[in-house]
mmCIF file of C-alpha atoms in Angstrom:
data_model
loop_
_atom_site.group_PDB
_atom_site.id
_atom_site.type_symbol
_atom_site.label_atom_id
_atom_site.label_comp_id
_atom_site.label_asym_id
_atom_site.label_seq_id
_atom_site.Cartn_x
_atom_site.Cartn_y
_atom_site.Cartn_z
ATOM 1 C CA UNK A 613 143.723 64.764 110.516
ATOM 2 C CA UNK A 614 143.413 67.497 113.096
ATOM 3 C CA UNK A 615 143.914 70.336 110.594
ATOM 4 C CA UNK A 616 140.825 68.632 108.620
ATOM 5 C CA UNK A 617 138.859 68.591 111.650
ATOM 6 C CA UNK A 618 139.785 72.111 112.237
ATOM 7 C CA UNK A 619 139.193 73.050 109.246
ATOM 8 C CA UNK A 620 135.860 71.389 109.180
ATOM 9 C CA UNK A 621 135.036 73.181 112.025
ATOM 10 C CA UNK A 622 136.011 76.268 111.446
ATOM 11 C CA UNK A 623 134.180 76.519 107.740
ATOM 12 C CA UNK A 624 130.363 74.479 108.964
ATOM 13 C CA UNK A 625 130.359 75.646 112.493
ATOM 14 C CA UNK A 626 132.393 78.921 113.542
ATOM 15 C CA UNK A 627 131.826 81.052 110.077
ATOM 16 C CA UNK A 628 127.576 80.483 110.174
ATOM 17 C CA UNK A 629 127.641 80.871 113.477
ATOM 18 C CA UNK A 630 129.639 84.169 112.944
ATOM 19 C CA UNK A 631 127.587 85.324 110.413
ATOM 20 C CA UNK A 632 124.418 84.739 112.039
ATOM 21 C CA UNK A 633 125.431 86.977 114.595
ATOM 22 C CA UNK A 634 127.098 90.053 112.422
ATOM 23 C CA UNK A 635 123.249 89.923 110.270
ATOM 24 C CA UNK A 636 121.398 89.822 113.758
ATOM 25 C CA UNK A 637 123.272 92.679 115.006
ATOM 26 C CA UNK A 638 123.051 94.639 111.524
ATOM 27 C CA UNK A 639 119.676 93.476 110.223
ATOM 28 C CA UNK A 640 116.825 96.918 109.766
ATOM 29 C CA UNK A 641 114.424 96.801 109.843
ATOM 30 C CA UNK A 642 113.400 94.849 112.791
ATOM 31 C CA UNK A 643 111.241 91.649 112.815
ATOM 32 C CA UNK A 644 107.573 92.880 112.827
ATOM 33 C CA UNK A 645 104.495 91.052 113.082
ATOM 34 C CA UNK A 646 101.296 93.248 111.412
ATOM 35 C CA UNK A 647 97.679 92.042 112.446
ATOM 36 C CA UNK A 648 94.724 92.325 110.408
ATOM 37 C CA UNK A 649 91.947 90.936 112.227
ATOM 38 C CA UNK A 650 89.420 93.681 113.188
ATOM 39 C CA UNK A 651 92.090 95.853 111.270
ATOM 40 C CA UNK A 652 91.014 97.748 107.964
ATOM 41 C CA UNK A 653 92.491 96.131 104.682
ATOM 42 C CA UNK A 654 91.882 98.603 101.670
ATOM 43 C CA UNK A 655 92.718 96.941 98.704
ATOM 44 C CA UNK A 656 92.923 98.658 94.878
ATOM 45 C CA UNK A 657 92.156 96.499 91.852
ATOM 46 C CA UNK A 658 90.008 94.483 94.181
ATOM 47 C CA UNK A 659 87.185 93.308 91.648
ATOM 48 C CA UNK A 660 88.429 90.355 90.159
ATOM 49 C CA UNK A 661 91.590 88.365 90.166
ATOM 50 C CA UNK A 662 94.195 88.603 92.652
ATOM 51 C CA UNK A 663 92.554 91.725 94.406
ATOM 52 C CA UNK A 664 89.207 90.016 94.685
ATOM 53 C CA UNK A 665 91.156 86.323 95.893
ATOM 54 C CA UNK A 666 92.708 89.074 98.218
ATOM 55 C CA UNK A 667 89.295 90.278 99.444
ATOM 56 C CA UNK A 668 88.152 86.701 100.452
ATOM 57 C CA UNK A 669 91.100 86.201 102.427
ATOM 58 C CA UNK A 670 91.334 89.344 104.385
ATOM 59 C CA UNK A 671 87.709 88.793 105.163
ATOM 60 C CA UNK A 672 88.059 85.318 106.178
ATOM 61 C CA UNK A 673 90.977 86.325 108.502
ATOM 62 C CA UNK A 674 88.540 88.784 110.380
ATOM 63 C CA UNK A 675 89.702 91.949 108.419
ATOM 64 C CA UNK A 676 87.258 94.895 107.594
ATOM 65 C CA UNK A 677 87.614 95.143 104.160
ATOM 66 C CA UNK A 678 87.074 97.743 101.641
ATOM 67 C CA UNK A 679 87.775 97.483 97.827
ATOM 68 C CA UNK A 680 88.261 99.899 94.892
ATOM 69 C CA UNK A 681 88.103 98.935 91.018
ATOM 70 C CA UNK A 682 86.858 101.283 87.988
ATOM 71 C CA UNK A 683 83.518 99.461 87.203
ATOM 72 C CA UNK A 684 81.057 100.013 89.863
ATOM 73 C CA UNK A 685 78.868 96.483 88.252
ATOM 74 C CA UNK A 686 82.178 94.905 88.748
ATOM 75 C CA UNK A 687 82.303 95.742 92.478
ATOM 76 C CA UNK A 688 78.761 95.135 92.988
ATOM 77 C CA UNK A 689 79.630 91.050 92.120
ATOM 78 C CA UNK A 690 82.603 91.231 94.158
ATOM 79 C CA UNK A 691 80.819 92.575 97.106
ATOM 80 C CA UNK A 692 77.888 89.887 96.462
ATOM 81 C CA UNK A 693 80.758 86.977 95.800
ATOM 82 C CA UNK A 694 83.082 87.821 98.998
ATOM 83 C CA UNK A 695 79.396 88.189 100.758
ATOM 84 C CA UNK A 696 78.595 84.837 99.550
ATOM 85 C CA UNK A 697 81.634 82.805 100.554
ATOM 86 C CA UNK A 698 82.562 84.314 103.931
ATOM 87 C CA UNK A 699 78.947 86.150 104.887
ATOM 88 C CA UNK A 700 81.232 89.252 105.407
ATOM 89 C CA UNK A 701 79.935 92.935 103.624
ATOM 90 C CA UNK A 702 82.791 94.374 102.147
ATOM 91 C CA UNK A 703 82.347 98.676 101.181
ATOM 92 C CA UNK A 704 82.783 99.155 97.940
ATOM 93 C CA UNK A 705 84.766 102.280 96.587
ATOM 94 C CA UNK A 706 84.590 103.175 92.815
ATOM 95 C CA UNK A 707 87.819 105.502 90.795
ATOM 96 C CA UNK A 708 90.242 105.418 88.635
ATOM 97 C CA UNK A 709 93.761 105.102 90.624
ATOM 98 C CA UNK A 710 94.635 107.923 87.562
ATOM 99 C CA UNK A 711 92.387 110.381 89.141
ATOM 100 C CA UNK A 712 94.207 111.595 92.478
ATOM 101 C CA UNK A 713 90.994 113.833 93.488
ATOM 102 C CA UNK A 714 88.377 110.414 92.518
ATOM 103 C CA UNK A 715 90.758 108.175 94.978
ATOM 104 C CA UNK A 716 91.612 110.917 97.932
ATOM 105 C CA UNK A 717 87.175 110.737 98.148
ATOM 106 C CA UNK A 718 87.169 107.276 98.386
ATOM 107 C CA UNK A 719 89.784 107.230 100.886
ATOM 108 C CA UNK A 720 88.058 110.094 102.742
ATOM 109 C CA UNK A 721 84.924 108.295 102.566
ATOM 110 C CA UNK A 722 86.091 104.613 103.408
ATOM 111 C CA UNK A 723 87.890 106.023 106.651
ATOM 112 C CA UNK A 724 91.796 105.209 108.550
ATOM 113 C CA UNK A 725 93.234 102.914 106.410
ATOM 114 C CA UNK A 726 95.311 100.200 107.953
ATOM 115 C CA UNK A 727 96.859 98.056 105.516
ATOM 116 C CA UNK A 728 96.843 99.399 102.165
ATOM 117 C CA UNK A 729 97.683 96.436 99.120
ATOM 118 C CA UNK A 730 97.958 98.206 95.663
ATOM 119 C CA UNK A 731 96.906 95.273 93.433
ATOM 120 C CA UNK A 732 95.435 97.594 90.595
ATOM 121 C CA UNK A 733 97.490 97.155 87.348
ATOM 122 C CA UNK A 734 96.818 97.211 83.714
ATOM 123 C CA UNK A 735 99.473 94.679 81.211
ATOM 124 C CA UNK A 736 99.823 94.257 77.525
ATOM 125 C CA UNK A 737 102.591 91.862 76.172
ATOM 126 C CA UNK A 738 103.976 93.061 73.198
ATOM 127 C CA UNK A 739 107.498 93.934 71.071
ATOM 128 C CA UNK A 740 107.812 97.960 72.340
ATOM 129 C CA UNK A 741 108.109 98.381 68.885
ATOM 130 C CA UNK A 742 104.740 97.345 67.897
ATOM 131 C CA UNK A 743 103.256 99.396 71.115
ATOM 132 C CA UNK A 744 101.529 102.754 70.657
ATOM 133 C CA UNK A 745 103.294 104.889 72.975
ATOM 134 C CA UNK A 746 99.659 105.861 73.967
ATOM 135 C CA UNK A 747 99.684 102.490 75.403
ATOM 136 C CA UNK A 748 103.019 103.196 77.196
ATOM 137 C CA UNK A 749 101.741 105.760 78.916
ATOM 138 C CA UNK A 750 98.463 104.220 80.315
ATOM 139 C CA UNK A 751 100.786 101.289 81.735
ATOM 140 C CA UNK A 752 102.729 104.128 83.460
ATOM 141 C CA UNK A 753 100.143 106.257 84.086
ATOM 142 C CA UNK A 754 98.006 103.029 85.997
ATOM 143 C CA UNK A 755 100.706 101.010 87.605
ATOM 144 C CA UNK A 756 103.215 103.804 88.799
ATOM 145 C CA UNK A 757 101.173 107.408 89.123
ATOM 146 C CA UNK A 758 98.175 105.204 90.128
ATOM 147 C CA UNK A 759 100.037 103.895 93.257
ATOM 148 C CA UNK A 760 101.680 107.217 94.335
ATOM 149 C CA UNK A 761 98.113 108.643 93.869
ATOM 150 C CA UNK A 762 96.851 106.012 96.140
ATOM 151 C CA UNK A 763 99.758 106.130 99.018
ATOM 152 C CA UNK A 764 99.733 110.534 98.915
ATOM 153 C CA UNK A 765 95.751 110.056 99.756
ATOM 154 C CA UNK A 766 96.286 107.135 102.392
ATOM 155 C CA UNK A 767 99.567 108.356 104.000
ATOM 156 C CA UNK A 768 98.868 111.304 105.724
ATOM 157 C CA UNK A 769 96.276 109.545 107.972
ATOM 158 C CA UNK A 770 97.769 106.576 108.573
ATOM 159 C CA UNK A 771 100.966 108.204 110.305
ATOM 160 C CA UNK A 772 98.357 109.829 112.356
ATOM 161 C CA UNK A 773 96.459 106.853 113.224
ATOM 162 C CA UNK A 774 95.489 106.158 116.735
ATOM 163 C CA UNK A 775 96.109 102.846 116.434
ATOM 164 C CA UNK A 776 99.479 101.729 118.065
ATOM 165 C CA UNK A 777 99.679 98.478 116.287
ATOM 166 C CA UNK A 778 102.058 98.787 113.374
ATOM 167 C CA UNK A 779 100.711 99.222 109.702
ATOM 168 C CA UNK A 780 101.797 98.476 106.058
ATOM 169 C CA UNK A 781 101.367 99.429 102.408
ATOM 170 C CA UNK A 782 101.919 96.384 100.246
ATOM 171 C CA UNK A 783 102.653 96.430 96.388
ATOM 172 C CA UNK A 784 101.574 94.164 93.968
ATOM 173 C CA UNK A 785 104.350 94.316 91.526
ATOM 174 C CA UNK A 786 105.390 90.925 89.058
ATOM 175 C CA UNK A 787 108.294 88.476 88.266
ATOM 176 C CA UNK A 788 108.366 90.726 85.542
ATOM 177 C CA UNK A 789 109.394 93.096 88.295
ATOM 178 C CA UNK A 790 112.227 91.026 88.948
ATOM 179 C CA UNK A 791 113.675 89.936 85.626
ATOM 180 C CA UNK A 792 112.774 91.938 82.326
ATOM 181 C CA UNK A 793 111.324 89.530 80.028
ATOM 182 C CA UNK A 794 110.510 89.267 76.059
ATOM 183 C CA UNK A 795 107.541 91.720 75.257
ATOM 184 C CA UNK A 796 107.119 93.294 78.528
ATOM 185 C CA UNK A 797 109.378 96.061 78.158
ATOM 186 C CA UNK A 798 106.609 98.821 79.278
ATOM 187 C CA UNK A 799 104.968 96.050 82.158
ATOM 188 C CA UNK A 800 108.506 95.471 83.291
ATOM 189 C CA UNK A 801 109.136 98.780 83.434
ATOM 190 C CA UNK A 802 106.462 99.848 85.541
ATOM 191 C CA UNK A 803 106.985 96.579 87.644
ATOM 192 C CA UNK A 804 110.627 97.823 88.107
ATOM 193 C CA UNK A 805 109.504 101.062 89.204
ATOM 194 C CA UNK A 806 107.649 100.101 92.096
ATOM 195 C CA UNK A 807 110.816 98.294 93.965
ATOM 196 C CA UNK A 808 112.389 101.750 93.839
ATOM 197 C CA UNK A 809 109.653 103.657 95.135
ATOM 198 C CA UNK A 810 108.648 100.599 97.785
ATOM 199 C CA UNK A 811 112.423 100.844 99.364
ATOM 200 C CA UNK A 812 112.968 104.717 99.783
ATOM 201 C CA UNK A 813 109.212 104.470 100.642
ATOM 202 C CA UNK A 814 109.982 102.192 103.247
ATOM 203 C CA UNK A 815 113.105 104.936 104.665
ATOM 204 C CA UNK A 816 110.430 107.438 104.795
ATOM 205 C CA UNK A 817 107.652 105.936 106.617
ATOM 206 C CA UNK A 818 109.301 103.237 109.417
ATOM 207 C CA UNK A 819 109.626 105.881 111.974
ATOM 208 C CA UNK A 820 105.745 105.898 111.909
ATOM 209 C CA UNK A 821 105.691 102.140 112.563
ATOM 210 C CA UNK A 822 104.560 101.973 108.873
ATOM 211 C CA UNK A 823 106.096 98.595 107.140
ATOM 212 C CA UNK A 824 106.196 98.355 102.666
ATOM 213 C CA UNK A 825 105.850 95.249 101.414
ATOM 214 C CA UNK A 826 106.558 94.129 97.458
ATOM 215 C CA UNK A 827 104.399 90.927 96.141
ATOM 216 C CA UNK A 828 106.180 88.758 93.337
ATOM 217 C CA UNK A 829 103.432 86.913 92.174
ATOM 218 C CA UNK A 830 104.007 84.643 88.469
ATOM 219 C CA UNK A 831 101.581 84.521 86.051
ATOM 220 C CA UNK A 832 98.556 83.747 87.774
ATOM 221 C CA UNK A 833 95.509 82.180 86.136
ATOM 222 C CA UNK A 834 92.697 85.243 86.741
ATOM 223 C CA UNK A 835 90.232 86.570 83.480
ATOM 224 C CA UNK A 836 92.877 89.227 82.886
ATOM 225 C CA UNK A 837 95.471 86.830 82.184
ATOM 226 C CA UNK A 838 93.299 85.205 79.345
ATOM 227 C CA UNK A 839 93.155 88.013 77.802
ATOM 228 C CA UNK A 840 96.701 88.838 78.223
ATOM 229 C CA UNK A 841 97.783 85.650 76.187
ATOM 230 C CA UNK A 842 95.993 86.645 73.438
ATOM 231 C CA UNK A 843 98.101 89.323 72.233
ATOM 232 C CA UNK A 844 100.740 87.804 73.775
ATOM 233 C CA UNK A 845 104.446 87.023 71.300
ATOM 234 C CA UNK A 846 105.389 83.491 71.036
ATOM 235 C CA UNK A 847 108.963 83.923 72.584
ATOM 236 C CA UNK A 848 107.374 85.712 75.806
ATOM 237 C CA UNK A 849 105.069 83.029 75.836
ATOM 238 C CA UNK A 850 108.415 80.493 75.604
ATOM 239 C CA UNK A 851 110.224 82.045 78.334
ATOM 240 C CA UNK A 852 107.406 82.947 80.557
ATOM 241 C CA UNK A 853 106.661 78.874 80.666
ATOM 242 C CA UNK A 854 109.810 79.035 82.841
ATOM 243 C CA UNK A 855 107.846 80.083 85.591
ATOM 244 C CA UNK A 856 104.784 78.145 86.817
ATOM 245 C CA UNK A 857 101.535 79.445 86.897
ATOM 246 C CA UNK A 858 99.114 79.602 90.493
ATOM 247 C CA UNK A 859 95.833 80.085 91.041
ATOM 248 C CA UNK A 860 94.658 83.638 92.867
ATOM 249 C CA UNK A 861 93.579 82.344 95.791
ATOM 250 C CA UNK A 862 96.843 80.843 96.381
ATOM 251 C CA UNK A 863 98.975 83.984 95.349
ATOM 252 C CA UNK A 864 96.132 85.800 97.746
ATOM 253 C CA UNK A 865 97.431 83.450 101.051
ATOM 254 C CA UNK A 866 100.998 84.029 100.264
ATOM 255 C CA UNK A 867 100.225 87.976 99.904
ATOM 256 C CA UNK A 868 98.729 88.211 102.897
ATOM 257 C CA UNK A 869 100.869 85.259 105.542
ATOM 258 C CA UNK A 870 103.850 88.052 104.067
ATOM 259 C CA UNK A 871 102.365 91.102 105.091
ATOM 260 C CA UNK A 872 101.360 90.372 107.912
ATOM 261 C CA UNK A 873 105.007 89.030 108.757
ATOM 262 C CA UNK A 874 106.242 92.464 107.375
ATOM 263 C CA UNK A 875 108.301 90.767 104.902
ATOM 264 C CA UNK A 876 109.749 93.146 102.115
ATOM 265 C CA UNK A 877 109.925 90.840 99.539
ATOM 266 C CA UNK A 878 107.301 88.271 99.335
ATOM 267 C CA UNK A 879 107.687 85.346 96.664
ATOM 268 C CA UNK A 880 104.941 83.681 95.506
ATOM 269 C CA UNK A 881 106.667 80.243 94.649
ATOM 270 C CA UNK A 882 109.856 78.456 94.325
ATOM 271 C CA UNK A 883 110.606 80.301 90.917
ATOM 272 C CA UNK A 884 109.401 83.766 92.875
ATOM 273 C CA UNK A 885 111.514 82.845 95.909
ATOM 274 C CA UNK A 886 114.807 82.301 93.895
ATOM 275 C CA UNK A 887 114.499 84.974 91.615
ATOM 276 C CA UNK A 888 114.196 87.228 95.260
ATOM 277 C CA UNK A 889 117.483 85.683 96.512
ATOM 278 C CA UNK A 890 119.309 86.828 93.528
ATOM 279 C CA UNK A 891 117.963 89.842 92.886
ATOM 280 C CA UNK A 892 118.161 91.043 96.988
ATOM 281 C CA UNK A 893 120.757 93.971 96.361
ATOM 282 C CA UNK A 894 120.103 96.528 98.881
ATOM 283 C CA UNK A 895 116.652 95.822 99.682
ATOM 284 C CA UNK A 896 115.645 95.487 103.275
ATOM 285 C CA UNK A 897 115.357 92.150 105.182
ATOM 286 C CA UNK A 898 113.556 91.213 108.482
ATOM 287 C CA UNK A 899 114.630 87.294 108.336
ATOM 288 C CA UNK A 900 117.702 86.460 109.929
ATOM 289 C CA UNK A 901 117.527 82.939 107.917
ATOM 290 C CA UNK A 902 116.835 84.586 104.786
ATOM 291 C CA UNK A 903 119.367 87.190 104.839
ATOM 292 C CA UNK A 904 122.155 84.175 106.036
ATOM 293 C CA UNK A 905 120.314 82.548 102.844
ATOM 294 C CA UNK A 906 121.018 85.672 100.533
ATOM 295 C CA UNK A 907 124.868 85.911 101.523
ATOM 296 C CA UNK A 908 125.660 81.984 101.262
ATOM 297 C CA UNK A 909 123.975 81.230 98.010
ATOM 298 C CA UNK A 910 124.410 84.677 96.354
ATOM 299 C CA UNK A 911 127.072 83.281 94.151
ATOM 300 C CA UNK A 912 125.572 79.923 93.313
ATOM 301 C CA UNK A 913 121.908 81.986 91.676
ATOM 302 C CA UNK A 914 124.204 84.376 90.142
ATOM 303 C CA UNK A 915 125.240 81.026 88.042
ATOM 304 C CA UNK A 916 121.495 79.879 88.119
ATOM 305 C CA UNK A 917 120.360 83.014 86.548
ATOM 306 C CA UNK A 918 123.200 83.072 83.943
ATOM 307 C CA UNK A 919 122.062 79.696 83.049
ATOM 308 C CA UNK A 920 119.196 80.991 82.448
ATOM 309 C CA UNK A 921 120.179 83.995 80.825
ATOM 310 C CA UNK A 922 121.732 81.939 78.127
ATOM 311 C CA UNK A 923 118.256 79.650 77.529
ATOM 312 C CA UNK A 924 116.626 82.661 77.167
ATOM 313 C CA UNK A 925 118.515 83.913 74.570
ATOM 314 C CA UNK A 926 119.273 80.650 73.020
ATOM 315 C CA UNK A 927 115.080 80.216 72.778
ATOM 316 C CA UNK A 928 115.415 83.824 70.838
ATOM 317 C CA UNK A 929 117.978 83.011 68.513
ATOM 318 C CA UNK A 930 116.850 79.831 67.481
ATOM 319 C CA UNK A 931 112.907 81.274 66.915
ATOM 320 C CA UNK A 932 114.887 84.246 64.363
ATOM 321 C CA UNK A 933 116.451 81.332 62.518
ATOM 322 C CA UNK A 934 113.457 79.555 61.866
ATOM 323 C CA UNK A 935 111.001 82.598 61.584
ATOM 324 C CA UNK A 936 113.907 83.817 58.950
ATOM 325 C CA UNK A 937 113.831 79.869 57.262
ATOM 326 C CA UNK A 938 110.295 79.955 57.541
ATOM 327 C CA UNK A 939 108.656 79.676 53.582
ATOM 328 C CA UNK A 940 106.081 82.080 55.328
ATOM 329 C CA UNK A 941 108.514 85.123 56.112
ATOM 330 C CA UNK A 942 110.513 84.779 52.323
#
């Protein structure tokens, strides 16, 4: 009975408590909390969906705000819309994030940037086969070049900034940035791209108090996603339904309670938050609890995601043997 209690013990008690303390000690970077009241939020692809849901709630948090889309009509109703619902003026900024000289004016003109989101991002769902490679490129050219065009115009002044609060750079990537999914082969890719580029980003930039954040938001119900499930495959649209849908407002609160927490990874939902936990490799954490969380159930979400893994491909196989059955494709 005394070796069971021991036992007990030892396992519930003395091992978390033991690895509590090795992940304090080791944990970098450090806990971080990043204001944005009276602060200056700059946010890309801020016209509509997400970025615009983002503009409202930077505003209504006491942020000054400026936004930057393609379409200058487009910004002209977000500027009227966030005006409307918070009575805040927001400057407007319009470029193409594929034009490094169009953005490094705008950044020049809208002034120290303080927290930098890069929400701008183009997506088409479809078999990479049945892509252009024209179309390849522009999904490259938007969501990667666009966002190293946008951080090599904002950087520079930021690690100069007078300001000795700390500041961030936050990336709008996907859960197709977490898993690679049916007919996003190019969108993945891109989405993949950014973790890379957000972690040695992050090794480059926290000596200057600067703090990269990477946004996991599911498919979120905006007018680009509409359009997106037009040309969207069946299967993708099978295996996507894995993953709830939110609204942009509430992807927009959870974007910017983890920023300004300094959180490197910041899930969207319960699907988001899982899929982070599994896929944590050697990205940074801040959270004590979450890090114990990563270590503990690592092994169990490795078995969650094979279970997944194999409804995935058991939706694929089974939609070849009917599409194959099918009177249509004889």
């Amino acid at each position: 009975m005394a070796d069971a209690y021991f036992s007990f013990f030892t396992l519930f008690i003395i091992f978390p408590l033991a690895l509590l303390a090795f992940l304090y000690f080791i944990l970098r970077p450090r806990t971080v909390q990043i204001p944005i009241k009276n602060r200056h939020v700059f946010i890309t692809g801020g016209s509509s969906g997400i970025g615009l849901a983002l503009a409202h709630r930077a505003a209504t948090e006491g942020a000054r705000v400026s936004i930057l889309a393609r379409s200058p009509k487009k910004l002209e109703e977000a500027k009227n819309a966030v005006k409307l619902n918070t009575g805040i003026e927001v400057a407007v900024f319009a470029a193409d994030v594929r034009d490094y000289d169009a953005v490094k004016r705008a950044v020049e003109e809208a002034g120290q940037i303080d927290v930098l989101i890069l929400n701008h991002g183009v997506f088409t769902a479809l078999e990479l086969e049945k892509m252009e490679l024209s179309e390849v490129k522009f999904t490259m050219d938007v969501n990667v070049i666009g966002c190293f065009n946008m951080i090599k115009a904002v950087l520079p002044a930021m690690k100069i900034r007078k300001d000795p609060l700390p500041a961030s750079i936050a990336f709008v990537s996907s859960q197709a940035g977490q898993v690679g999914i049916y007919g996003y082969a190019a969108y993945s890719a891109s989405k993949f791209a950014l973790r890379g580029l957000a972690e040695a980003l992050q090794q480059e930039v926290i000596a200057d108090n600067i703090h990269v954040s990477l946004i996991f938001p599911p498919d979120t119900d905006t007018p680009g996603f509409v359009e997106e499930n037009k040309r969207k495959p069946e299967l993708t649209k099978i295996i996507a339904a894995s993953s709830g849908a939110m609204k942009a407002d509430e992807v927009a609160q959870k974007a910017i309670d983890g920023i300004k927490s300094g959180s490197f990874f910041i899930p969207c939902n319960s699907e988001g938050l899982a899929l982070s936990i599994a896929t944590a490799g050697l990205s940074p954490q801040r959270s004590l609890l979450m890090a114990f969380v990563e270590v503990v159930a690592a092994g169990i979400l490795r078995i969650a995601s094979l279970c997944f893994q194999w409804s995935w491909y058991d939706s694929i196989e089974k939609w070849h043997i009917q599409r194959k059955s099918s009177p249509q494709s004889s």
